[in-house]
Short mmCIF file of C-alpha atoms in Angstrom, two decimals:
data_model
loop_
_atom_site.label_atom_id
_atom_site.label_comp_id
_atom_site.label_asym_id
_atom_site.label_seq_id
_atom_site.Cartn_x
_atom_site.Cartn_y
_atom_site.Cartn_z
CA ASP A 1 0.00 0.00 0.00
CA ASP A 2 3.07 2.29 -0.16
CA MET A 3 4.75 2.28 -3.54
CA THR A 4 8.08 3.50 -2.18
CA LYS A 5 8.38 -0.08 -0.82
CA LEU A 6 8.27 -1.64 -4.32
CA ALA A 7 11.47 -3.65 -4.92
CA TYR A 8 11.88 -2.16 -8.39
CA LEU A 9 10.30 1.26 -8.81
CA HIS A 10 9.41 1.80 -12.49
CA GLU A 11 6.29 2.82 -14.42
CA PRO A 12 4.95 -0.68 -15.32
CA GLY A 13 5.43 -1.77 -11.68
CA VAL A 14 3.55 1.27 -10.37
CA LEU A 15 0.67 0.77 -12.84
CA HIS A 16 0.45 -2.96 -12.09
CA ASN A 17 0.34 -2.27 -8.34
CA LEU A 18 -2.43 0.36 -8.76
CA ALA A 19 -4.43 -2.01 -11.01
CA CYS A 20 -4.14 -4.92 -8.53
CA ARG A 21 -5.27 -2.73 -5.64
CA TYR A 22 -8.13 -1.28 -7.71
CA GLY A 23 -9.24 -4.86 -8.49
CA LEU A 24 -9.49 -5.42 -4.73
CA ASN A 25 -11.58 -2.22 -4.36
CA GLU A 26 -8.60 -0.45 -2.76
CA ILE A 27 -8.80 2.93 -4.47
CA TYR A 28 -6.13 4.64 -2.32
CA THR A 29 -2.36 3.99 -2.38
CA TYR A 30 0.53 5.93 -0.84
CA THR A 31 3.78 7.01 -2.43
CA GLY A 32 5.57 8.18 0.69
CA ASN A 33 3.40 11.00 2.04
CA ILE A 34 1.55 11.47 -1.26
CA LEU A 35 -1.84 9.81 -1.75
CA ILE A 36 -2.82 8.40 -5.15
CA ALA A 37 -6.58 8.03 -5.68
CA VAL A 38 -8.11 6.03 -8.55
CA ASN A 39 -11.65 7.17 -9.38
CA PRO A 40 -14.08 4.27 -8.67
CA PHE A 41 -16.91 6.00 -10.64
CA GLN A 42 -19.43 4.89 -8.03
CA ARG A 43 -20.62 6.09 -4.64
CA LEU A 44 -18.83 4.41 -1.71
CA PRO A 45 -20.58 5.98 1.33
CA HIS A 46 -19.09 3.46 3.81
CA LEU A 47 -15.61 4.82 3.00
CA TYR A 48 -16.51 8.33 4.15
CA ASP A 49 -18.97 7.98 7.05
CA VAL A 50 -18.48 9.30 10.60
CA HIS A 51 -17.31 5.86 11.78
CA MET A 52 -14.43 6.02 9.25
CA MET A 53 -13.60 9.59 10.33
CA GLU A 54 -13.41 8.45 13.98
CA GLN A 55 -10.96 5.68 12.99
CA TYR A 56 -8.50 8.06 11.31
CA LYS A 57 -8.80 10.79 13.97
CA GLY A 58 -5.35 11.08 15.55
CA ALA A 59 -4.06 7.81 14.03
CA THR A 60 -0.35 7.71 13.15
CA PHE A 61 0.17 8.25 9.41
CA GLY A 62 0.66 4.90 7.65
CA GLU A 63 -0.76 2.87 10.54
CA LEU A 64 -4.16 2.35 8.85
CA SER A 65 -4.95 1.65 5.18
CA PRO A 66 -4.23 4.56 2.81
CA HIS A 67 -7.11 7.03 2.91
CA LEU A 68 -8.01 10.62 2.16
CA PHE A 69 -8.83 11.15 5.83
CA ALA A 70 -5.26 10.16 6.81
CA ILE A 71 -3.92 13.02 4.66
CA ALA A 72 -6.47 15.47 6.11
CA ASP A 73 -5.73 14.28 9.66
CA SER A 74 -1.93 14.56 9.34
CA CYS A 75 -2.45 18.03 7.84
CA TYR A 76 -4.65 19.07 10.78
CA ARG A 77 -2.18 17.60 13.32
CA ALA A 78 0.77 19.39 11.66
CA MET A 79 -1.14 22.67 11.84
CA ILE A 80 -1.86 22.17 15.57
CA ASN A 81 1.61 20.90 16.54
CA GLU A 82 3.73 23.19 14.39
CA HIS A 83 1.42 26.24 14.68
CA GLY A 84 1.75 26.81 10.94
CA SER A 85 -0.54 26.90 7.94
CA GLN A 86 -0.85 23.90 5.61
CA SER A 87 -1.96 23.27 2.03
CA ILE A 88 -3.38 20.22 0.31
CA LEU A 89 -2.98 20.11 -3.48
CA VAL A 90 -5.52 17.98 -5.34
CA SER A 91 -4.32 17.40 -8.89
CA GLY A 92 -5.03 14.96 -11.70
CA GLU A 93 -6.46 14.86 -15.19
CA SER A 94 -10.01 15.87 -16.08
CA GLY A 95 -12.52 13.41 -14.58
CA ALA A 96 -10.08 11.94 -12.04
CA GLY A 97 -12.33 12.87 -9.09
CA LYS A 98 -10.63 16.02 -7.78
CA THR A 99 -13.79 17.92 -6.86
CA GLU A 100 -15.33 14.98 -4.96
CA THR A 101 -11.99 14.46 -3.19
CA THR A 102 -11.91 18.14 -2.20
CA LYS A 103 -15.43 17.86 -0.77
CA MET A 104 -14.44 14.82 1.35
CA LEU A 105 -11.33 16.64 2.62
CA MET A 106 -13.48 19.62 3.62
CA ARG A 107 -15.96 17.31 5.37
CA TYR A 108 -13.15 15.78 7.44
CA LEU A 109 -11.72 19.19 8.38
CA ALA A 110 -15.25 20.32 9.34
CA PHE A 111 -15.54 17.16 11.49
CA MET A 112 -12.22 17.88 13.23
CA GLY A 113 -12.62 21.64 13.63
CA GLY A 114 -16.39 21.89 14.08
CA ARG A 115 -17.99 23.28 17.21
CA SER A 116 -20.39 20.80 18.75
CA GLY A 117 -23.81 22.00 19.87
CA THR A 118 -23.66 25.43 18.22
CA GLU A 119 -26.95 27.06 17.30
CA GLY A 120 -27.74 28.32 13.80
CA ARG A 121 -25.65 27.97 10.66
CA THR A 122 -22.06 27.09 11.52
CA VAL A 123 -19.08 28.20 9.45
CA GLU A 124 -18.30 24.59 8.51
CA GLN A 125 -21.91 23.99 7.39
CA GLN A 126 -21.77 27.10 5.20
CA VAL A 127 -18.40 26.06 3.75
CA LEU A 128 -19.79 22.62 2.81
CA GLU A 129 -23.02 24.07 1.38
CA SER A 130 -21.05 26.52 -0.76
CA ASN A 131 -20.04 23.51 -2.90
CA PRO A 132 -23.44 22.83 -4.54
CA VAL A 133 -23.92 26.57 -5.17
CA LEU A 134 -20.54 26.96 -6.90
CA GLU A 135 -21.06 23.71 -8.83
CA ALA A 136 -24.43 24.90 -10.18
CA PHE A 137 -22.81 28.00 -11.71
CA GLY A 138 -19.24 26.79 -12.35
CA ASN A 139 -19.60 23.14 -13.39
CA ALA A 140 -20.77 21.52 -16.63
CA LYS A 141 -20.89 18.18 -18.42
CA THR A 142 -17.79 17.64 -20.59
CA VAL A 143 -16.63 14.72 -22.74
CA LYS A 144 -15.00 12.90 -19.83
CA ASN A 145 -16.92 14.14 -16.82
CA ASN A 146 -20.61 14.76 -16.06
CA ASN A 147 -19.77 17.30 -13.35
CA SER A 148 -16.58 18.97 -14.54
CA SER A 149 -15.33 22.06 -12.65
CA ARG A 150 -14.87 24.79 -15.24
CA PHE A 151 -13.04 27.03 -12.75
CA GLY A 152 -10.21 26.66 -10.26
CA LYS A 153 -10.87 26.93 -6.53
CA PHE A 154 -8.74 27.48 -3.44
CA VAL A 155 -10.65 27.05 -0.18
CA GLU A 156 -8.99 28.59 2.88
CA ILE A 157 -10.32 27.20 6.16
CA GLN A 158 -9.27 29.37 9.11
CA PHE A 159 -8.70 28.01 12.62
CA ASP A 160 -8.44 29.62 16.08
CA LYS A 161 -5.90 28.74 18.79
CA TYR A 162 -8.07 25.82 19.93
CA GLY A 163 -8.01 24.23 16.47
CA LYS A 164 -11.66 25.14 15.84
CA ILE A 165 -12.88 26.57 12.53
CA SER A 166 -13.29 30.33 12.90
CA GLY A 167 -13.73 31.50 9.31
CA ALA A 168 -13.22 30.60 5.67
CA ALA A 169 -12.70 32.09 2.23
CA VAL A 170 -13.19 30.75 -1.28
CA ARG A 171 -10.96 32.08 -4.06
CA THR A 172 -11.76 31.21 -7.66
CA TYR A 173 -9.66 31.34 -10.84
CA LEU A 174 -10.06 31.09 -14.60
CA LEU A 175 -13.83 30.61 -15.04
CA GLU A 176 -14.36 29.25 -18.57
CA ARG A 177 -16.33 32.23 -19.91
CA SER A 178 -16.50 31.01 -23.52
CA ARG A 179 -18.73 28.04 -22.53
CA VAL A 180 -21.67 30.44 -22.01
CA CYS A 181 -21.85 31.04 -25.78
CA GLN A 182 -20.07 28.06 -27.35
CA VAL A 183 -20.74 24.40 -26.51
CA SER A 184 -19.99 21.37 -28.66
CA ASP A 185 -21.35 17.80 -28.61
CA PRO A 186 -21.54 15.82 -26.32
CA GLU A 187 -21.13 18.58 -23.72
CA ARG A 188 -23.55 20.91 -21.94
CA ASN A 189 -23.49 24.52 -20.84
CA TYR A 190 -23.36 25.37 -17.11
CA HIS A 191 -25.75 23.33 -14.92
CA CYS A 192 -27.75 26.39 -13.72
CA PHE A 193 -29.29 26.99 -17.17
CA TYR A 194 -30.84 23.52 -17.31
CA MET A 195 -31.89 23.68 -13.64
CA LEU A 196 -33.82 26.89 -14.32
CA CYS A 197 -35.52 25.39 -17.39
CA SER A 198 -36.63 22.46 -15.17
CA ALA A 199 -37.77 24.66 -12.26
CA PRO A 200 -41.35 24.48 -10.84
CA PRO A 201 -43.97 25.91 -13.29
CA GLU A 202 -44.40 29.18 -11.35
CA ASP A 203 -40.63 29.89 -11.59
CA VAL A 204 -40.47 28.91 -15.26
CA LYS A 205 -43.28 31.42 -15.90
CA ARG A 206 -41.79 34.13 -13.68
CA PHE A 207 -38.33 33.93 -15.27
CA LYS A 208 -39.80 33.47 -18.77
CA VAL A 209 -37.87 30.30 -19.60
CA GLY A 210 -38.97 26.95 -21.03
CA ASN A 211 -37.61 24.04 -23.01
CA PRO A 212 -33.78 24.25 -23.22
CA ARG A 213 -34.04 23.23 -26.89
CA SER A 214 -35.51 26.66 -27.68
CA PHE A 215 -32.37 28.59 -26.58
CA HIS A 216 -29.39 29.10 -28.89
CA TYR A 217 -26.86 28.95 -26.03
CA LEU A 218 -28.15 25.47 -25.12
CA ASN A 219 -29.18 23.94 -28.47
CA GLN A 220 -25.75 24.04 -30.20
CA THR A 221 -25.34 20.52 -28.79
CA SER A 222 -27.82 17.63 -28.70
CA CYS A 223 -27.10 16.94 -25.01
CA TYR A 224 -29.74 18.35 -22.65
CA GLU A 225 -29.80 15.77 -19.86
CA VAL A 226 -27.12 14.07 -17.76
CA ALA A 227 -27.52 10.42 -16.74
CA ASN A 228 -28.78 10.02 -13.15
CA VAL A 229 -29.17 13.79 -12.67
CA ASP A 230 -32.60 15.33 -12.05
CA ASP A 231 -32.27 19.03 -12.97
CA ALA A 232 -35.62 19.87 -11.30
CA ARG A 233 -34.42 18.43 -7.99
CA GLU A 234 -30.99 20.05 -8.39
CA TYR A 235 -32.71 23.46 -8.80
CA LEU A 236 -34.50 23.06 -5.44
CA GLU A 237 -31.35 21.74 -3.74
CA THR A 238 -29.31 24.66 -5.08
CA ARG A 239 -31.90 27.11 -3.72
CA ASN A 240 -31.76 25.34 -0.35
CA ALA A 241 -27.93 25.54 -0.34
CA MET A 242 -28.21 29.26 -1.21
CA ASP A 243 -30.42 29.73 1.89
CA ILE A 244 -27.78 28.07 4.07
CA VAL A 245 -24.89 30.17 2.73
CA GLY A 246 -26.92 33.32 3.43
CA ILE A 247 -28.21 34.35 -0.01
CA SER A 248 -31.67 35.87 0.54
CA GLN A 249 -34.78 34.98 -1.50
CA GLU A 250 -34.67 38.39 -3.17
CA GLU A 251 -31.02 37.88 -4.13
CA GLN A 252 -31.74 34.35 -5.39
CA ASP A 253 -34.49 35.74 -7.63
CA ALA A 254 -32.08 38.39 -8.93
CA ILE A 255 -29.50 35.67 -9.71
CA PHE A 256 -31.97 33.55 -11.68
CA ARG A 257 -33.30 36.64 -13.49
CA VAL A 258 -29.75 37.18 -14.78
CA VAL A 259 -29.44 33.48 -15.79
CA ALA A 260 -32.75 33.74 -17.72
CA ALA A 261 -31.69 37.04 -19.32
CA ILE A 262 -28.52 35.41 -20.69
CA LEU A 263 -30.58 32.63 -22.33
CA HIS A 264 -32.84 35.20 -24.04
CA LEU A 265 -29.84 37.33 -25.02
CA GLY A 266 -28.50 34.38 -27.04
CA ASN A 267 -31.73 34.32 -29.09
CA ILE A 268 -31.34 37.90 -30.35
CA ASN A 269 -30.26 37.92 -34.01
CA PHE A 270 -29.35 40.68 -36.45
CA SER A 271 -29.71 41.50 -40.14
CA LYS A 272 -28.25 44.30 -42.29
CA GLY A 273 -29.42 47.80 -41.41
CA LYS A 274 -30.27 50.67 -43.77
CA GLU A 275 -26.80 52.19 -43.60
CA ILE A 276 -23.61 50.49 -44.83
CA ASP A 277 -22.09 48.13 -42.25
CA SER A 278 -24.94 48.66 -39.82
CA SER A 279 -27.31 46.13 -38.27
CA ARG A 280 -30.81 45.93 -36.85
CA LEU A 281 -32.83 43.33 -34.97
CA ARG A 282 -33.61 40.57 -37.47
CA ASP A 283 -37.27 39.82 -36.78
CA GLU A 284 -40.20 39.96 -34.38
CA LYS A 285 -38.72 37.08 -32.35
CA SER A 286 -35.48 38.99 -31.76
CA ILE A 287 -37.42 42.12 -30.77
CA ASN A 288 -39.41 40.04 -28.28
CA HIS A 289 -36.26 38.45 -26.78
CA LEU A 290 -34.66 41.90 -26.47
CA LYS A 291 -37.74 43.14 -24.55
CA ILE A 292 -37.52 40.16 -22.18
CA VAL A 293 -33.77 40.70 -21.59
CA ALA A 294 -34.37 44.40 -20.79
CA GLU A 295 -37.20 43.45 -18.43
CA LEU A 296 -35.16 40.76 -16.64
CA LEU A 297 -32.02 42.91 -16.34
CA MET A 298 -34.20 45.92 -15.42
CA CYS A 299 -32.51 48.16 -17.96
CA ASP A 300 -33.64 50.40 -20.81
CA GLU A 301 -34.62 48.56 -24.01
CA LYS A 302 -33.16 51.18 -26.39
CA LEU A 303 -29.91 51.34 -24.39
CA LEU A 304 -29.64 47.54 -24.61
CA GLU A 305 -30.19 47.54 -28.38
CA ASP A 306 -27.65 50.34 -28.89
CA SER A 307 -25.04 48.55 -26.76
CA LEU A 308 -25.37 45.53 -29.09
CA CYS A 309 -25.58 47.32 -32.46
CA GLN A 310 -23.07 50.15 -32.14
CA ARG A 311 -19.78 51.26 -30.58
CA VAL A 312 -18.88 54.72 -29.34
CA ILE A 313 -15.36 55.73 -30.37
CA VAL A 314 -13.73 58.43 -28.24
CA THR A 315 -11.66 60.92 -30.28
CA PRO A 316 -9.97 64.24 -29.36
CA ASP A 317 -12.79 66.02 -31.24
CA GLY A 318 -15.57 64.22 -29.36
CA ASN A 319 -17.38 60.90 -29.48
CA ILE A 320 -18.24 59.16 -32.75
CA THR A 321 -20.95 56.49 -32.87
CA LYS A 322 -19.93 53.65 -35.20
CA PRO A 323 -22.59 51.11 -36.26
CA LEU A 324 -21.70 47.40 -36.17
CA ASP A 325 -22.41 44.98 -39.02
CA PRO A 326 -24.53 41.86 -38.19
CA ASP A 327 -21.48 39.65 -37.50
CA SER A 328 -19.94 42.24 -35.16
CA ALA A 329 -23.31 42.69 -33.42
CA LEU A 330 -23.42 38.92 -32.77
CA GLN A 331 -19.92 39.10 -31.30
CA SER A 332 -21.06 42.03 -29.16
CA ARG A 333 -24.08 40.01 -27.97
CA ASP A 334 -21.85 37.07 -26.96
CA ALA A 335 -19.33 39.38 -25.28
CA LEU A 336 -22.14 40.88 -23.18
CA ALA A 337 -23.39 37.38 -22.21
CA LYS A 338 -19.87 36.35 -21.10
CA THR A 339 -19.35 39.58 -19.14
CA VAL A 340 -22.70 39.29 -17.35
CA TYR A 341 -22.16 35.61 -16.50
CA SER A 342 -18.63 36.04 -15.15
CA ARG A 343 -19.77 39.07 -13.09
CA LEU A 344 -22.65 36.97 -11.73
CA PHE A 345 -20.24 34.16 -10.77
CA ASP A 346 -17.84 36.58 -9.03
CA TRP A 347 -20.77 38.19 -7.20
CA ILE A 348 -21.96 34.78 -5.92
CA VAL A 349 -18.43 33.98 -4.67
CA ASP A 350 -18.21 37.37 -2.90
CA LYS A 351 -21.64 36.83 -1.37
CA ILE A 352 -20.60 33.39 -0.04
CA ASN A 353 -17.38 34.84 1.41
CA ASN A 354 -19.18 37.74 3.10
CA SER A 355 -21.78 35.39 4.51
CA ILE A 356 -19.30 32.83 5.89
CA GLY A 357 -17.03 35.56 7.21
CA GLN A 358 -13.25 35.57 7.44
CA ASP A 359 -11.46 35.59 10.78
CA PRO A 360 -8.77 38.31 10.79
CA ASP A 361 -7.41 36.84 14.05
CA ALA A 362 -7.09 33.27 12.72
CA ILE A 363 -3.97 31.56 14.05
CA SER A 364 -3.50 29.33 10.99
CA ILE A 365 -5.23 28.10 7.86
CA ILE A 366 -5.53 24.90 5.87
CA GLY A 367 -5.88 25.57 2.16
CA VAL A 368 -7.33 23.03 -0.28
CA LEU A 369 -6.60 23.58 -3.97
CA ASP A 370 -8.99 22.07 -6.54
CA ILE A 371 -7.82 23.21 -9.97
CA TYR A 372 -8.79 22.06 -13.48
CA GLY A 373 -7.23 18.75 -14.49
CA PHE A 374 -4.93 18.34 -17.50
CA GLU A 375 -7.05 18.48 -20.69
CA SER A 376 -6.59 17.11 -24.19
CA PHE A 377 -9.71 17.15 -26.39
CA LYS A 378 -10.36 16.80 -30.13
CA VAL A 379 -10.27 20.59 -30.32
CA ASN A 380 -8.07 22.42 -27.80
CA SER A 381 -8.13 26.20 -27.52
CA PHE A 382 -6.75 29.02 -25.34
CA GLU A 383 -8.56 27.73 -22.22
CA GLN A 384 -6.82 24.35 -22.52
CA LEU A 385 -3.43 26.07 -22.88
CA CYS A 386 -4.05 28.03 -19.64
CA ILE A 387 -5.29 24.91 -17.83
CA ASN A 388 -2.38 22.77 -19.01
CA MET A 389 0.15 25.47 -18.13
CA THR A 390 -1.30 25.50 -14.57
CA ASN A 391 -0.93 21.72 -14.44
CA GLU A 392 2.67 21.98 -15.68
CA LYS A 393 3.28 24.32 -12.71
CA LEU A 394 1.75 21.77 -10.31
CA GLN A 395 3.84 19.01 -11.91
CA GLN A 396 6.98 21.07 -11.39
CA HIS A 397 6.04 21.59 -7.73
CA PHE A 398 5.53 17.82 -7.45
CA ASN A 399 8.93 17.13 -9.08
CA GLN A 400 10.65 19.55 -6.72
CA HIS A 401 8.82 18.13 -3.71
CA VAL A 402 9.48 14.48 -4.48
CA PHE A 403 12.79 14.41 -6.33
CA LYS A 404 14.85 17.57 -6.04
CA MET A 405 14.26 18.08 -2.29
CA GLU A 406 14.87 14.39 -1.45
CA GLN A 407 18.10 14.36 -3.45
CA GLU A 408 19.31 17.57 -1.79
CA GLU A 409 18.52 16.07 1.63
CA TYR A 410 20.56 12.92 0.84
CA THR A 411 23.49 15.08 -0.25
CA ARG A 412 23.25 17.20 2.92
CA ASP A 413 23.21 14.10 5.13
CA GLU A 414 26.09 12.61 3.07
CA ILE A 415 24.02 9.52 2.27
CA ASP A 416 25.22 7.59 -0.76
CA TRP A 417 22.42 7.46 -3.34
CA SER A 418 22.05 6.74 -7.02
CA TYR A 419 20.72 9.65 -9.08
CA VAL A 420 17.05 9.19 -10.02
CA GLU A 421 16.33 10.44 -13.52
CA PHE A 422 13.16 12.56 -13.69
CA VAL A 423 11.72 14.72 -16.42
CA ASP A 424 12.21 18.37 -15.52
CA ASN A 425 9.53 20.39 -17.29
CA GLN A 426 11.05 23.87 -16.91
CA ASP A 427 11.58 24.01 -20.70
CA VAL A 428 7.80 23.62 -21.34
CA LEU A 429 7.00 26.36 -18.82
CA ASP A 430 9.56 28.65 -20.49
CA LEU A 431 8.06 27.89 -23.91
CA ILE A 432 4.61 28.99 -22.69
CA GLU A 433 5.21 31.76 -20.15
CA LYS A 434 8.75 33.13 -20.48
CA LYS A 435 8.95 36.91 -20.83
CA PRO A 436 9.94 37.86 -23.46
CA GLY A 437 9.84 35.03 -25.97
CA GLY A 438 7.11 32.72 -24.64
CA ILE A 439 3.82 31.88 -26.39
CA ILE A 440 1.77 34.10 -24.01
CA ALA A 441 4.18 37.02 -24.60
CA LEU A 442 3.88 36.54 -28.39
CA LEU A 443 0.10 36.45 -28.05
CA ASP A 444 0.02 39.66 -25.97
CA GLU A 445 2.20 41.30 -28.61
CA ALA A 446 -0.10 40.12 -31.44
CA CYS A 447 -3.14 41.53 -29.59
CA MET A 448 -1.54 45.00 -29.61
CA PHE A 449 -1.45 45.13 -33.43
CA PRO A 450 -4.86 45.74 -35.08
CA LYS A 451 -3.83 43.84 -38.25
CA SER A 452 -2.87 40.64 -36.43
CA THR A 453 -4.88 37.54 -37.30
CA HIS A 454 -4.72 34.03 -35.88
CA GLU A 455 -2.81 33.05 -39.02
CA THR A 456 -0.11 35.71 -38.58
CA PHE A 457 0.14 34.73 -34.89
CA ALA A 458 0.55 31.04 -35.83
CA GLN A 459 3.21 31.89 -38.46
CA LYS A 460 5.15 33.89 -35.85
CA MET A 461 5.08 30.86 -33.51
CA TYR A 462 6.21 28.45 -36.27
CA GLN A 463 9.11 30.77 -37.04
CA THR A 464 10.11 31.44 -33.39
CA TYR A 465 9.93 27.87 -32.09
CA LYS A 466 10.91 25.83 -35.16
CA SER A 467 13.91 24.34 -33.34
CA HIS A 468 12.26 24.00 -29.89
CA LYS A 469 12.12 20.32 -28.93
CA ARG A 470 8.78 20.73 -27.10
CA PHE A 471 7.01 22.54 -29.98
CA SER A 472 5.97 21.14 -33.35
CA LYS A 473 3.79 22.08 -36.31
CA PRO A 474 1.39 19.35 -37.51
CA LYS A 475 1.65 18.59 -41.25
CA LEU A 476 -0.51 20.87 -43.44
CA ALA A 477 -1.49 22.95 -40.39
CA ARG A 478 -2.10 26.66 -40.89
CA THR A 479 -2.99 27.61 -37.32
CA ALA A 480 -2.54 24.43 -35.24
CA PHE A 481 0.50 23.74 -33.08
CA THR A 482 1.52 20.88 -30.76
CA ILE A 483 3.18 21.11 -27.35
CA ASN A 484 4.88 18.11 -25.78
CA HIS A 485 3.52 18.36 -22.19
CA TYR A 486 4.51 16.22 -19.18
CA ALA A 487 1.28 14.24 -19.74
CA GLY A 488 1.71 13.85 -23.51
CA ASP A 489 1.31 15.80 -26.76
CA VAL A 490 -1.59 18.26 -27.08
CA THR A 491 -2.48 19.94 -30.38
CA TYR A 492 -3.99 23.42 -30.01
CA GLN A 493 -6.04 25.38 -32.57
CA ALA A 494 -4.91 29.03 -32.52
CA ASP A 495 -8.11 30.22 -34.28
CA TYR A 496 -9.69 32.08 -31.33
CA PHE A 497 -6.56 32.77 -29.27
CA LEU A 498 -6.49 36.51 -30.05
CA ASP A 499 -10.20 37.09 -29.28
CA LYS A 500 -10.05 35.10 -26.05
CA ASN A 501 -6.89 36.83 -24.87
CA LYS A 502 -8.41 40.30 -25.51
CA ASP A 503 -11.73 39.48 -23.77
CA TYR A 504 -12.10 42.97 -22.24
CA VAL A 505 -15.34 44.61 -21.09
CA VAL A 506 -16.80 46.97 -23.71
CA ALA A 507 -17.58 50.46 -22.32
CA GLU A 508 -21.18 50.35 -23.68
CA HIS A 509 -21.82 47.05 -21.88
CA GLN A 510 -20.42 48.52 -18.66
CA ALA A 511 -22.70 51.57 -18.98
CA LEU A 512 -25.70 49.31 -19.63
CA LEU A 513 -25.04 47.18 -16.53
CA ASN A 514 -24.50 50.30 -14.40
CA SER A 515 -27.92 51.60 -15.50
CA SER A 516 -29.76 48.45 -14.32
CA SER A 517 -32.25 49.13 -11.52
CA ASN A 518 -31.94 45.55 -10.22
CA ASN A 519 -31.46 46.27 -6.48
CA SER A 520 -29.48 43.14 -5.70
CA LYS A 521 -27.73 43.20 -9.02
CA PRO A 522 -24.58 41.14 -9.42
#
């Protein structure tokens, strides 16, 4: 159950050991003080009940079978004994079970640091109930995972001098904004859209939603349901979780008004206007959807239409209003949807944090990091590059933790050891993020030139990295490029890199949102 004890430590041996243990329903295995978890893809409640928590409470590390609770317990003990903060990093590829693992870790820490017999909503209860709320708005079905986190999360649990939970904070990173407007088979958009469409009849009527098949942002894919998930029940459970984390009924209604408004926004279409390069609402349906969006967002209808169909250019001689052609108006519509959704998500996170409350006098914290897993799909874009770069960083931390530090310790203690060869991935990180000269730096540079296209950006990469051993150009590719990551080769399509990297908030959209009379507006 500890792979450092294998007589011959090599990849086939490690895989064989994991497979044998998995066959015996042993999903956890140690490698020193690191826990490897293999996703069982089924619920195993007996592994995580209070009885199991009691067993691991205070047990010496390695004394009992490998388990998540052993890691959480040793982390808690180290915090108490050493009076210092701790972090648990949960990493793995997409669909490996990171989010569920994070939830179990938080449950154990709540069990250890909870205050027995306290009245009302406890901090630990609010921390645990923040999970379903964040999952409703930040998770979606992807190719490999029915409940994939499309954002990164760092949960800070704060403790007082008695080792009791005194506060908490949730920090989020890299929400996948593009999913709001672009989804491909067999994936879905964010869960909250489908929950709202399956809400009780009075809510469906109030928020003016209906069959998900009738909304452009949901019907780009043929997947509307997830196996073994009841969206109607999830809607009610999410509302209940919102109650517990301190989001009022009025605020909940405001949140779902925004969700509904985004769905209707996606159904607004444009045709050519009377003037050259101008646009107007295409038909009666689009006019109707625009009215509903204005009503739900509580903003002026004309202001909304103008913010979609034109841009105001500021010049030294005054402002010039420039009309947008139908394609640009569609891009403007999608940009507004992404801005509104990401603002909504940030507002929900802030609301949860304010409700739970942070403890400025906390003695120490335990942080749990649940970040996107390594991704390699049929089509990989800018989001995948950011996600995979983050995972390269985690891999480097792992390498330093396991190999470099151990080897330095042996040298310090003058212990004779044979050098263990490990793949150092600093060259991949330099390729992506080095300033100047990395891919991100080239992309930022390309975004500063109005005439740059994804093709000119790709050509610049081919030219710059033609001799880099981690970079290659697929045959016949015009915009694709391949990076040799620690977890294998990933081919990226550079087609939307420039747009996604620019992703700024348009001034007209900002003015529109500021004008909304929605009292509890996100």
